[in-house]
Coordinates of C-alpha atoms in Angstrom, one line a residue:
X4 CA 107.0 -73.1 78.2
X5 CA 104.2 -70.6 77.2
X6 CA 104.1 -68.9 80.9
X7 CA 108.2 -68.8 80.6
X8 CA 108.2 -67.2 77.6
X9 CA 105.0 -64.3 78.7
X10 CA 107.6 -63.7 81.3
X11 CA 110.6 -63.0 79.8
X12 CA 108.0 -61.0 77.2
X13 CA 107.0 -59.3 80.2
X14 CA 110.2 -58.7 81.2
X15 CA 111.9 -57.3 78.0
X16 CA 108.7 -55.0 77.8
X17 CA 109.4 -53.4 81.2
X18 CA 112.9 -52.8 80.7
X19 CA 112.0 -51.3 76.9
X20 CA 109.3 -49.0 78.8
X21 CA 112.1 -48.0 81.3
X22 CA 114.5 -47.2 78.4
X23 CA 111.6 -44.8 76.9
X24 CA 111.0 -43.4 80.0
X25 CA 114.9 -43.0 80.8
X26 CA 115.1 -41.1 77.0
X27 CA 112.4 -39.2 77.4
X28 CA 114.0 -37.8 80.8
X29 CA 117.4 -37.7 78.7
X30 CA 115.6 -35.2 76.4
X31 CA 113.7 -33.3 78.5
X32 CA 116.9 -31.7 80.2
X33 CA 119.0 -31.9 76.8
X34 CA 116.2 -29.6 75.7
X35 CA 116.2 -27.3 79.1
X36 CA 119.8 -27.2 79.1
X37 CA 119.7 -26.3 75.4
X38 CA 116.9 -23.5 75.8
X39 CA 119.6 -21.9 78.6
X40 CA 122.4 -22.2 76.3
X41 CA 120.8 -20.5 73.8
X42 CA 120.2 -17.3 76.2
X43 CA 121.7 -14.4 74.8
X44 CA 124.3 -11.6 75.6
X45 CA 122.8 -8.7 74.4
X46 CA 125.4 -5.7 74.2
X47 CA 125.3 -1.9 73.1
X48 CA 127.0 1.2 73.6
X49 CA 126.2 4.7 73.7
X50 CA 124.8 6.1 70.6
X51 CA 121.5 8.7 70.8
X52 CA 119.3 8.2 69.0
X53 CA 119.4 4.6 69.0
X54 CA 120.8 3.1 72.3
X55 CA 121.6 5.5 75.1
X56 CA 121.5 5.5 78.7
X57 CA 119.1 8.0 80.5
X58 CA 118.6 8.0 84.3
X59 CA 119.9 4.8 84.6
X60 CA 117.7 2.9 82.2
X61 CA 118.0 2.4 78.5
X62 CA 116.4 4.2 75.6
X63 CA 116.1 4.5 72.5
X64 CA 115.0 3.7 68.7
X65 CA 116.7 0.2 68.8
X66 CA 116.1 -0.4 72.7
X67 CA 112.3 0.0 72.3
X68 CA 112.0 -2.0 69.3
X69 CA 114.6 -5.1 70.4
X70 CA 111.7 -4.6 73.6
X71 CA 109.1 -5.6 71.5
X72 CA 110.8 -8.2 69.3
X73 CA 112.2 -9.7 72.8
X74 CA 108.2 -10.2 74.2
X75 CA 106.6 -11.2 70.4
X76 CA 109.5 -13.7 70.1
X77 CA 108.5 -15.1 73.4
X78 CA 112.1 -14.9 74.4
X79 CA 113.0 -14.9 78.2
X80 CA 115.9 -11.9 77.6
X81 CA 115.0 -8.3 79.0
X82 CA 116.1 -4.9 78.0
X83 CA 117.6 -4.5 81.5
X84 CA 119.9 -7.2 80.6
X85 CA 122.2 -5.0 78.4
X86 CA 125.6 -4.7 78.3
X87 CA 126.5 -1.1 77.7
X88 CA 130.2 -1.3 77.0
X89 CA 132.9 0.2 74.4
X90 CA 132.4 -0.5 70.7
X91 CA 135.7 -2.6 70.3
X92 CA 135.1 -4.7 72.8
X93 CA 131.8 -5.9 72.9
X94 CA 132.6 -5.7 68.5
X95 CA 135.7 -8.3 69.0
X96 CA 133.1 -10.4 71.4
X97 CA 130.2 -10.3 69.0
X98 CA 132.7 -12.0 66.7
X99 CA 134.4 -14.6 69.0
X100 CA 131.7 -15.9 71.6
X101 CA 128.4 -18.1 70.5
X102 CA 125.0 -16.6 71.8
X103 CA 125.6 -12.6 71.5
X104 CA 124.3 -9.9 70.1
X105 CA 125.1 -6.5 69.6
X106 CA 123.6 -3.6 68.0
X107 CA 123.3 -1.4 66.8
X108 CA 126.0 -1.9 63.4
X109 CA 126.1 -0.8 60.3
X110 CA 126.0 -3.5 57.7
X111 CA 128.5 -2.8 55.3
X112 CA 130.5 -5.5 52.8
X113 CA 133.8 -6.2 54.8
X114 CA 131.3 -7.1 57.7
X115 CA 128.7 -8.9 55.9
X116 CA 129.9 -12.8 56.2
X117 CA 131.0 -12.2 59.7
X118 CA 127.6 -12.2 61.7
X119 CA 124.7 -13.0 61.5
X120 CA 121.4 -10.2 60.8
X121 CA 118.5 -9.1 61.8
X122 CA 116.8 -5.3 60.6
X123 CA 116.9 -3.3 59.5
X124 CA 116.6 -0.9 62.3
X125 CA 117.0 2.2 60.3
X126 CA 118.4 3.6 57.2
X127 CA 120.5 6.6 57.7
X128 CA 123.3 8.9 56.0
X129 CA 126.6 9.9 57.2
X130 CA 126.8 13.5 55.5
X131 CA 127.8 17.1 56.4
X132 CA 125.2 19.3 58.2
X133 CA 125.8 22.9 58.2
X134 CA 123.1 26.4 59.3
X135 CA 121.5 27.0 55.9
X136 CA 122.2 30.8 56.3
X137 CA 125.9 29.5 55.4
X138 CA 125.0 28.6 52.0
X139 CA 127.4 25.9 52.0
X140 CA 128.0 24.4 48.9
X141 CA 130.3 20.6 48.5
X142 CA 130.5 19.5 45.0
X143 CA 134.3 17.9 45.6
X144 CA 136.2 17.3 48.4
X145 CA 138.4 20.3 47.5
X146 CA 135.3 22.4 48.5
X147 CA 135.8 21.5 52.1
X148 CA 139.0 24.1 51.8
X149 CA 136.6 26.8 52.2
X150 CA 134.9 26.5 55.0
X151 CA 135.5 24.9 58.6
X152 CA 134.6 21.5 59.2
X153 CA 134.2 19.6 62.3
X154 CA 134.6 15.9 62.9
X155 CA 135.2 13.3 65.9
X156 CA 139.0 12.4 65.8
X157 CA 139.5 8.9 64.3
X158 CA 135.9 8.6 64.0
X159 CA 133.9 6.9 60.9
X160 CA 133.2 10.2 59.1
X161 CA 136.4 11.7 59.5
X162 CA 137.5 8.2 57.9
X163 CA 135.4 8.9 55.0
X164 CA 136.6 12.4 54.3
X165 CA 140.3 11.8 54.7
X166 CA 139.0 8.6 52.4
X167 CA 137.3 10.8 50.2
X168 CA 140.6 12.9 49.5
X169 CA 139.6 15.6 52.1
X170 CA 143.1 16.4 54.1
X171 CA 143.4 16.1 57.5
X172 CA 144.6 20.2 57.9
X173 CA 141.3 20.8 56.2
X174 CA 139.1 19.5 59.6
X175 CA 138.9 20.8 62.6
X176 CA 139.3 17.4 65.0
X177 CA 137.4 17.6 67.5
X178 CA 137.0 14.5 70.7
X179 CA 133.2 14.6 70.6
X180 CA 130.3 15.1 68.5
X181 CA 128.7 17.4 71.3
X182 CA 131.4 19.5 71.2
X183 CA 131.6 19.7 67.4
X184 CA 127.7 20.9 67.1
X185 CA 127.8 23.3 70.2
X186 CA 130.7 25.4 68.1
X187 CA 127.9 24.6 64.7
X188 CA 125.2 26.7 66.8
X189 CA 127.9 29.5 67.5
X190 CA 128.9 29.4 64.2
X191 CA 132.5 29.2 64.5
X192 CA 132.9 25.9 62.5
X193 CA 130.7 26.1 59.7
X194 CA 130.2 22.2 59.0
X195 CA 130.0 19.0 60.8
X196 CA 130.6 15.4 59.4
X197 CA 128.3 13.0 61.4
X198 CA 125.6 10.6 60.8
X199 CA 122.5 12.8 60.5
X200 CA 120.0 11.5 62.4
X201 CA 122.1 11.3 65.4
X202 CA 123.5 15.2 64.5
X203 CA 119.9 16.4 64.7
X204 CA 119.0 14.6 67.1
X205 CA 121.7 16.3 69.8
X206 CA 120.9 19.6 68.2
X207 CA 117.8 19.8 68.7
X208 CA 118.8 18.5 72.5
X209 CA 121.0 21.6 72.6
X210 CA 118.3 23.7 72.3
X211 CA 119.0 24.6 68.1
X212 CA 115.8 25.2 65.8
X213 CA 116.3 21.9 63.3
X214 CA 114.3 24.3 60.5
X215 CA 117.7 26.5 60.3
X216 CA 119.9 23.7 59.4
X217 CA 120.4 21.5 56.4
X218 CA 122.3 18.4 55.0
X219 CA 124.9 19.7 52.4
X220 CA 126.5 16.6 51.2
X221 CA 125.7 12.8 52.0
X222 CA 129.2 10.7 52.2
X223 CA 127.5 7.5 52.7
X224 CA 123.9 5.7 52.8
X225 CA 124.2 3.0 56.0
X226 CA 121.9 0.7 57.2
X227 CA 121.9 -0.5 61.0
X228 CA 121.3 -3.9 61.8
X229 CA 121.2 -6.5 64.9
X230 CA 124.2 -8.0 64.6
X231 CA 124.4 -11.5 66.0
X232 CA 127.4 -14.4 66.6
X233 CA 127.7 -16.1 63.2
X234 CA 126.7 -19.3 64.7
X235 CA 123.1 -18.3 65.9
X236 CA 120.6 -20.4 65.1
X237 CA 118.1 -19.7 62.2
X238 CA 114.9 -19.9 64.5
X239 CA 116.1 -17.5 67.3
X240 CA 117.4 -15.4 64.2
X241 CA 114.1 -15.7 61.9
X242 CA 111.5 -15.4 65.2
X243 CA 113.4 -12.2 65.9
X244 CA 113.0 -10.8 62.4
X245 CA 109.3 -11.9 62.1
X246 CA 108.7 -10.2 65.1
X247 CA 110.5 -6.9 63.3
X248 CA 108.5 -7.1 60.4
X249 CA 105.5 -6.8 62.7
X250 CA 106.0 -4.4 64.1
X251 CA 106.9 -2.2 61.2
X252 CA 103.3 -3.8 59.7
X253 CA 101.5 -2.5 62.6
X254 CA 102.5 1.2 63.0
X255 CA 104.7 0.2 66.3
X256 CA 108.1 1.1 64.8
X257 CA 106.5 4.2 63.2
X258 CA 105.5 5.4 66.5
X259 CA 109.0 4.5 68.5
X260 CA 110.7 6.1 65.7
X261 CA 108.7 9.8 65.7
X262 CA 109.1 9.6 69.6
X263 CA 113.0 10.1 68.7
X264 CA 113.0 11.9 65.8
X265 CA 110.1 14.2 65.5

């Protein structure tokens, strides 16, 4: 009886062991499969000085650093991976399909409960840049009747103006921001409405001394973020961030951002 009963102990030990083994297996590729689930779409769109193409590779204030945060997150994405593709599109996606990110957004309020965050990447105004020999002066929006201003058709900071109470006769409507400052450095518009960084950042491109112009009014303070699918997990979310905060700690981000802006 005693030898019957080691065996079937014997026996229900082995086939416990197997189950273990068989769950451990289970778990193993639950967890693989989950790590490749979690991979991430990482889209963009053309926007110097923050994510731009340039000979075929991708540049940037927010390229470099998502490069970094990428590698210290231990993360298996690359920068060549990035979708550069328009703003609505890869905005409606961001919003609709788990495991994507793009950036980089401006976090307002109407936006704020629809994604997930990680940033800031930079803190910039949308405003009206002029030459300082102009002496342009904006207290109201009435102001803008006296002098020439230039904006991207339907773009935000048009939005804002007409928003503002500026009137649409008022601007002259331009289809791109190059276009705008190359009739700035002539002088035959005598503002443009764009965010600033980005202005002086494509004048100075276009071969303007940045010393002779000068930011006359500021229509709005923005922050860009990393904006992510609001079903991201909080590690991928808070290893990304960490690795953010780092390199602002250690001089990194300092140094991406003179590169650009300097």
């Amino acid at each position: 009886g005693i030898n019957m009963m080691n065996e079937k102990k014997g026996e229900s030990h082995m086939s416990t062991r197997q189950k273990t083994m068989f769950l451990l297996i289970l778990i193993s590729l639950a967890s693989i499969s989950f790590l490749s689930a979690q991979s991430l779409r990482i889209m963009t769109e053309e926007n110097a000085p923050f994510n731009f193409t340039s000979d075929s590779s991708y540049k940037g204030i927010a390229v470099d650093l998502l490069e970094i945060m990428l590698k210290d997150s231990g993360r298996s994405e690359t920068i060549n991976e990035i979708k550069i593709l328009p703003w609505a599109r890869s905005y409606q996606e961001v919003q609709d399909k788990p495991n994507t990110l793009l950036f980089s957004m401006g976090r307002t309020e109407s936006r704020e409960d629809l994604f997930k965050w990680v940033g800031p990447i930079y803190s910039l105004q949308i405003g009206l840049i002029a030459k300082k020999d102009k002496n342009v002066k904006i207290g109201t929006m009435s102001d803008l009747k006296k002098y020439s201003t230039g904006t991207v058709r339907d773009g935000a900071p048009e939005q804002l103006l007409l928003k503002a109470g500026a009137k649409e006769g008022d601007l002259d409507r331009g289809s791109s921001l190059d276009a705008n400052l190359k009739k700035l450095i002539a002088g035959r518009i005598d503002i443009v409405a764009f965010n600033v960084p980005a202005a002086l950042y494509n004048l100075k491109k276009l071969g303007a001394d940045l010393s002779n112009y000068e930011v006359v009014y500021v229509l709005k303070d923005l922050d860009l973020y990393y904006a992510f699918h609001s079903s991201t997990s909080a590690a991928i979310l808070n290893s990304l961030q960490k690795a953010l905060d780092k390199a602002k700690q250690s001089g990194k981000y300092d140094s991406i951002v003179a590169e650009y802006l300097n």
